[in-house]
Short mmCIF file of C-alpha atoms in Angstrom, two decimals:
data_model
loop_
_atom_site.label_atom_id
_atom_site.label_comp_id
_atom_site.label_asym_id
_atom_site.label_seq_id
_atom_site.Cartn_x
_atom_site.Cartn_y
_atom_site.Cartn_z
CA MET A 32 -36.58 60.27 69.84
CA GLU A 33 -33.97 62.65 68.42
CA ILE A 34 -36.61 64.57 66.45
CA PHE A 35 -39.09 64.79 69.67
CA ARG A 36 -36.35 66.09 71.91
CA LEU A 37 -35.42 68.88 69.65
CA PHE A 38 -39.02 69.82 69.08
CA ALA A 39 -39.67 69.85 72.84
CA VAL A 40 -36.76 72.22 73.17
CA LEU A 41 -37.70 74.35 70.29
CA HIS A 42 -41.17 74.57 71.75
CA CYS A 43 -39.88 75.84 74.94
CA ILE A 44 -37.76 78.53 73.17
CA THR A 45 -40.89 79.86 71.36
CA LEU A 46 -42.55 80.02 74.79
CA CYS A 47 -39.83 81.84 76.15
CA GLY A 48 -39.89 84.41 73.64
CA ALA A 49 -42.66 85.85 75.58
CA ALA A 50 -43.77 84.69 79.00
CA LEU A 51 -43.58 81.16 80.06
CA SER A 52 -46.48 79.72 82.41
CA ALA A 53 -45.21 77.86 85.47
CA SER A 54 -47.06 74.73 86.48
CA PRO A 55 -47.94 73.87 89.85
CA ILE A 56 -47.57 70.13 89.19
CA SER A 57 -44.17 69.94 87.76
CA VAL A 58 -40.67 71.58 87.78
CA THR A 59 -40.56 74.78 85.42
CA ASN A 60 -37.22 75.15 83.70
CA LEU A 61 -36.45 78.62 82.52
CA ARG A 62 -33.84 80.51 80.51
CA VAL A 63 -32.25 83.27 82.36
CA GLY A 64 -33.66 86.76 81.39
CA VAL A 65 -37.19 85.31 80.32
CA ASP A 66 -40.61 86.30 82.04
CA VAL A 67 -42.49 83.56 84.06
CA ARG A 68 -46.16 83.67 84.92
CA PHE A 69 -48.08 82.00 87.92
CA PRO A 70 -51.70 81.19 87.47
CA ILE A 71 -54.05 81.96 90.35
CA ASN A 72 -56.49 79.40 91.23
CA TYR A 73 -59.60 80.58 93.00
CA HIS A 74 -63.21 79.08 93.44
CA SER A 75 -65.31 82.00 94.71
CA ASP A 76 -67.22 84.84 93.62
CA GLY A 77 -67.00 86.57 97.02
CA GLN A 78 -64.26 88.49 98.29
CA TYR A 79 -60.87 86.64 98.63
CA GLU A 80 -57.23 87.44 99.42
CA VAL A 81 -54.35 86.45 97.55
CA THR A 82 -50.81 86.31 98.85
CA PHE A 83 -47.71 85.40 96.58
CA LYS A 84 -44.82 83.90 98.59
CA ARG A 85 -41.25 82.65 98.00
CA LYS A 86 -40.82 79.32 100.08
CA SER A 87 -37.24 78.45 99.42
CA PRO A 88 -34.34 79.02 99.54
CA VAL A 89 -35.20 82.31 101.36
CA GLY A 90 -38.89 82.65 102.90
CA LEU A 91 -40.42 85.96 101.87
CA LYS A 92 -43.79 87.55 100.83
CA VAL A 93 -43.65 88.85 97.28
CA LEU A 94 -46.90 90.30 96.42
CA ALA A 95 -50.32 90.33 98.19
CA TRP A 96 -53.76 91.98 97.34
CA ASN A 97 -57.42 91.77 97.96
CA SER A 98 -60.19 91.18 95.57
CA GLU A 99 -61.81 94.44 96.51
CA ASN A 100 -59.01 96.23 95.11
CA PRO A 101 -56.81 94.20 92.83
CA GLU A 102 -55.32 97.16 90.96
CA THR A 103 -53.44 98.27 94.22
CA PRO A 104 -51.40 95.35 95.76
CA TYR A 105 -50.92 96.40 99.55
CA ARG A 106 -47.62 94.40 99.84
CA ILE A 107 -44.80 94.21 97.46
CA HIS A 108 -41.35 93.13 98.49
CA PRO A 109 -38.54 95.85 97.84
CA GLN A 110 -36.44 93.10 95.97
CA TYR A 111 -39.33 92.50 93.47
CA ILE A 112 -40.98 96.01 93.30
CA GLN A 113 -39.66 96.61 89.68
CA ARG A 114 -40.11 93.26 88.51
CA VAL A 115 -43.50 91.67 89.67
CA ARG A 116 -46.80 92.29 88.08
CA PHE A 117 -50.46 91.29 88.95
CA TYR A 118 -52.97 90.81 86.28
CA ARG A 119 -56.52 90.76 86.97
CA ASP A 120 -57.17 87.89 84.35
CA GLY A 121 -55.80 85.56 86.79
CA PHE A 122 -51.94 85.24 87.16
CA VAL A 123 -48.89 87.16 88.66
CA GLU A 124 -45.60 87.58 86.45
CA ILE A 125 -41.98 87.94 87.58
CA GLN A 126 -40.18 89.64 84.63
CA ASP A 127 -36.49 89.37 83.85
CA VAL A 128 -35.71 85.92 85.97
CA GLN A 129 -32.35 85.82 87.16
CA PHE A 130 -30.35 82.85 88.80
CA ASP A 131 -31.35 84.25 92.33
CA ASP A 132 -34.90 83.57 91.39
CA GLU A 133 -34.60 80.03 91.48
CA GLY A 134 -36.63 78.39 94.20
CA VAL A 135 -39.96 77.07 95.28
CA TYR A 136 -43.10 79.70 95.21
CA GLU A 137 -46.54 79.51 96.79
CA ILE A 138 -49.72 81.22 95.75
CA GLN A 139 -52.24 81.04 98.70
CA THR A 140 -55.96 82.12 98.39
CA ASP A 141 -57.75 83.04 101.70
CA TYR A 142 -61.62 83.30 101.12
CA LEU A 143 -63.11 85.81 103.08
CA GLY A 144 -66.60 85.17 104.66
CA ASP A 145 -68.14 84.79 107.97
CA GLN A 146 -65.12 82.53 108.70
CA LEU A 147 -61.63 82.91 107.46
CA ARG A 148 -60.33 79.67 105.99
CA VAL A 149 -57.28 78.81 103.50
CA ASN A 150 -58.61 76.91 100.68
CA ASP A 151 -56.15 76.98 97.79
CA GLN A 152 -52.51 76.59 98.01
CA ASP A 153 -50.49 76.01 94.84
CA LEU A 154 -46.59 75.38 94.79
CA PHE A 155 -44.45 76.22 91.80
CA GLU A 156 -40.67 75.21 91.56
CA LEU A 157 -38.46 77.22 89.31
CA ARG A 158 -34.96 76.19 87.85
CA VAL A 159 -33.14 78.84 85.98
CA PHE A 160 -30.48 77.95 83.20
CA GLU A 161 -27.98 79.66 81.03
CA PRO A 162 -28.32 78.21 77.35
CA VAL A 163 -25.57 76.23 76.02
CA SER A 164 -23.26 77.57 73.40
CA GLN A 165 -22.39 75.54 70.28
CA PRO A 166 -19.90 72.90 71.33
CA MET A 167 -16.15 72.80 70.43
CA VAL A 168 -14.38 69.51 69.71
CA VAL A 169 -10.65 69.00 70.59
CA ILE A 170 -8.86 66.04 69.22
CA THR A 171 -6.03 64.90 71.52
CA GLY A 172 -3.89 61.72 71.95
CA ASN A 173 -4.59 58.78 69.80
CA CYS A 174 -7.83 60.40 68.06
CA ASN A 175 -9.86 60.97 71.27
CA LEU A 176 -12.68 63.27 70.55
CA ASN A 177 -13.17 65.97 73.44
CA CYS A 178 -16.30 68.11 73.54
CA SER A 179 -17.22 70.97 75.50
CA ALA A 180 -19.25 74.19 75.76
CA SER A 181 -17.86 77.57 76.63
CA SER A 182 -21.21 78.60 78.22
CA GLY A 183 -24.27 77.11 79.79
CA THR A 184 -25.18 75.62 83.04
CA ASP A 185 -25.81 71.90 84.00
CA VAL A 186 -24.38 70.95 80.52
CA THR A 187 -24.34 67.20 79.32
CA CYS A 188 -22.84 66.10 76.25
CA ARG A 189 -22.95 62.98 73.79
CA TRP A 190 -21.85 61.79 70.33
CA LYS A 191 -24.04 61.22 67.56
CA ARG A 192 -22.59 58.54 65.06
CA GLN A 193 -23.90 58.11 61.50
CA SER A 194 -22.68 55.79 58.89
CA ALA A 195 -21.79 56.68 55.35
CA ASP A 196 -25.02 55.35 54.10
CA GLY A 197 -27.11 56.87 56.75
CA ILE A 198 -28.21 53.77 58.51
CA GLY A 199 -27.35 52.77 61.95
CA ASP A 200 -27.02 55.78 64.08
CA ASP A 201 -25.56 55.39 67.53
CA THR A 202 -25.27 57.46 70.63
CA PHE A 203 -22.38 57.66 72.93
CA TYR A 204 -22.86 59.39 76.27
CA GLY A 205 -19.90 61.57 77.96
CA ALA A 206 -17.82 64.36 76.62
CA VAL A 207 -14.92 62.17 75.69
CA LEU A 208 -15.28 59.75 72.87
CA PRO A 209 -11.91 57.46 72.14
CA LEU A 210 -11.62 56.36 68.59
CA GLY A 211 -8.06 54.92 68.65
CA ASN A 212 -7.61 55.35 65.02
CA MET A 213 -8.91 57.19 61.72
CA SER A 214 -10.76 54.04 60.21
CA GLU A 215 -13.81 55.20 62.49
CA LEU A 216 -13.72 58.40 60.81
CA GLN A 217 -13.35 56.88 57.45
CA SER A 218 -16.65 55.03 57.67
CA HIS A 219 -18.65 57.24 60.02
CA THR A 220 -19.69 61.05 60.74
CA TYR A 221 -19.62 62.08 64.32
CA ARG A 222 -21.27 65.27 65.87
CA CYS A 223 -21.19 66.22 69.45
CA ILE A 224 -24.71 67.39 70.98
CA ALA A 225 -24.22 69.62 74.07
CA GLU A 226 -27.51 70.16 76.06
CA ASN A 227 -29.28 71.24 79.15
CA PRO A 228 -33.01 71.51 80.30
CA VAL A 229 -33.77 74.68 78.06
CA SER A 230 -31.24 74.23 75.01
CA VAL A 231 -29.59 72.07 72.43
CA GLU A 232 -26.72 72.72 70.31
CA MET A 233 -24.56 70.49 67.95
CA SER A 234 -21.24 70.73 66.59
CA GLY A 235 -20.20 70.34 62.75
CA PRO A 236 -19.46 66.98 61.38
CA LEU A 237 -15.77 65.58 62.02
CA THR A 238 -13.78 64.28 59.08
CA MET A 239 -10.29 62.67 58.69
CA GLU A 240 -8.82 65.96 58.30
CA MET A 241 -9.55 67.04 61.78
CA CYS A 242 -7.85 63.66 63.33
CA ASP A 243 -4.25 64.81 63.35
CA GLY A 244 -1.72 65.72 65.57
CA ASP A 245 0.39 63.55 68.10
CA GLY A 246 -0.11 59.68 67.93
CA ASP A 247 -0.93 57.37 65.24
CA ARG A 248 -3.43 58.89 62.81
CA GLY A 249 -3.70 56.25 60.36
CA PRO A 250 -2.69 56.42 56.61
CA ARG A 251 -1.94 60.19 56.42
CA ASN A 252 0.79 59.95 58.90
CA ARG A 253 2.30 56.58 57.45
CA TRP A 254 2.83 58.71 54.09
CA ILE A 255 4.60 61.23 56.11
CA PHE A 256 6.90 58.43 57.39
CA PHE A 257 7.99 57.83 53.58
CA LEU A 258 8.04 61.41 52.46
CA VAL A 259 10.48 63.03 55.11
CA PRO A 260 13.29 60.48 54.62
CA ALA A 261 12.68 60.53 50.65
CA PHE A 262 12.73 64.42 50.83
CA SER A 263 16.30 64.01 52.79
CA LEU A 264 17.72 61.78 50.42
CA VAL A 265 16.89 63.96 47.53
CA ILE A 266 18.64 66.94 49.27
CA LEU A 267 21.52 64.77 49.92
CA VAL A 268 22.07 63.41 46.36
CA SER A 269 21.59 67.03 45.04
CA ALA A 270 24.56 68.05 47.16
CA ILE A 271 26.73 65.28 46.00
CA VAL A 272 26.00 65.88 42.34
CA LEU A 273 26.45 69.71 42.85
CA GLY A 274 29.90 69.07 44.60
CA ILE A 275 31.18 66.61 41.83
CA LYS A 276 30.24 69.07 39.31
CA ARG A 277 32.09 71.96 41.05
CA LYS A 278 35.26 69.80 41.52
CA ALA A 279 34.91 68.99 37.67
CA ARG A 280 34.83 72.85 36.82
CA ILE A 281 37.75 73.32 38.92
CA ARG A 282 39.77 70.55 37.34
CA SER A 283 38.80 71.82 33.91
CA SER A 284 40.11 75.53 34.36
CA LYS A 285 43.22 74.17 35.89
CA LEU A 286 44.06 72.19 32.74
CA ASN A 287 42.97 75.12 30.22
CA GLY A 288 45.51 77.25 32.28
CA GLU A 289 48.40 74.86 31.77
CA GLY A 290 47.61 74.79 27.83
CA LEU A 291 47.92 78.31 27.63
CA ILE A 292 51.23 78.49 29.20
CA ARG A 293 52.76 75.77 26.97
CA THR A 294 51.63 77.58 23.89
CA CYS A 295 53.04 80.74 24.98
#
């Protein structure tokens, strides 16, 4: 499942490198800044008129043209005049999609004959996202793993745990994963995965060296409890020895001075 998920996102990224085609049968998720095309559905060799509308959150007519003169649309909304394009081979394109472009759009085709009739209407829903950045991991408390991404919209986080032998991967949902001690890090590798509908990013693997700070961190911190008192004891013993040696030198100097006086 993980491979299929990553493949789907990479496939979207490849398409988004050019222009993504919106579908009238599903929600279209877009990265901010890409171009999106809306296919025109018409079933007539006669004269017809096409209107490209935005239905929500604000209703307005974006573009309209007649099949007799498709090169020159007779209506372009000022908000889109620099970014909307009509192509005779059957689609409308909005360039450089922004967050404000999110919403529901409609392409309406009116067939012009003896009687005007509305025959085709296709609705398209766009959702626009900022891609997620590579997740950052902060370790707090008693080895609690906290995952976050500095950028991205509608970001969700999950944890991937892999055993040392590569068998038995597990997934934990949520940004915070409490381990409690380092025993889990000794036998497993953890990675945070941050994702949204248009992107997936993964942190580097977590090792024992990363799980330090306040709280009980396992064997490494237990060594510290022994090393600090031992180091203090060495310093105290060294000071006592140096003091004894200093007193001995002073006593020896006094004795030598008295001997010289008696000799004289």
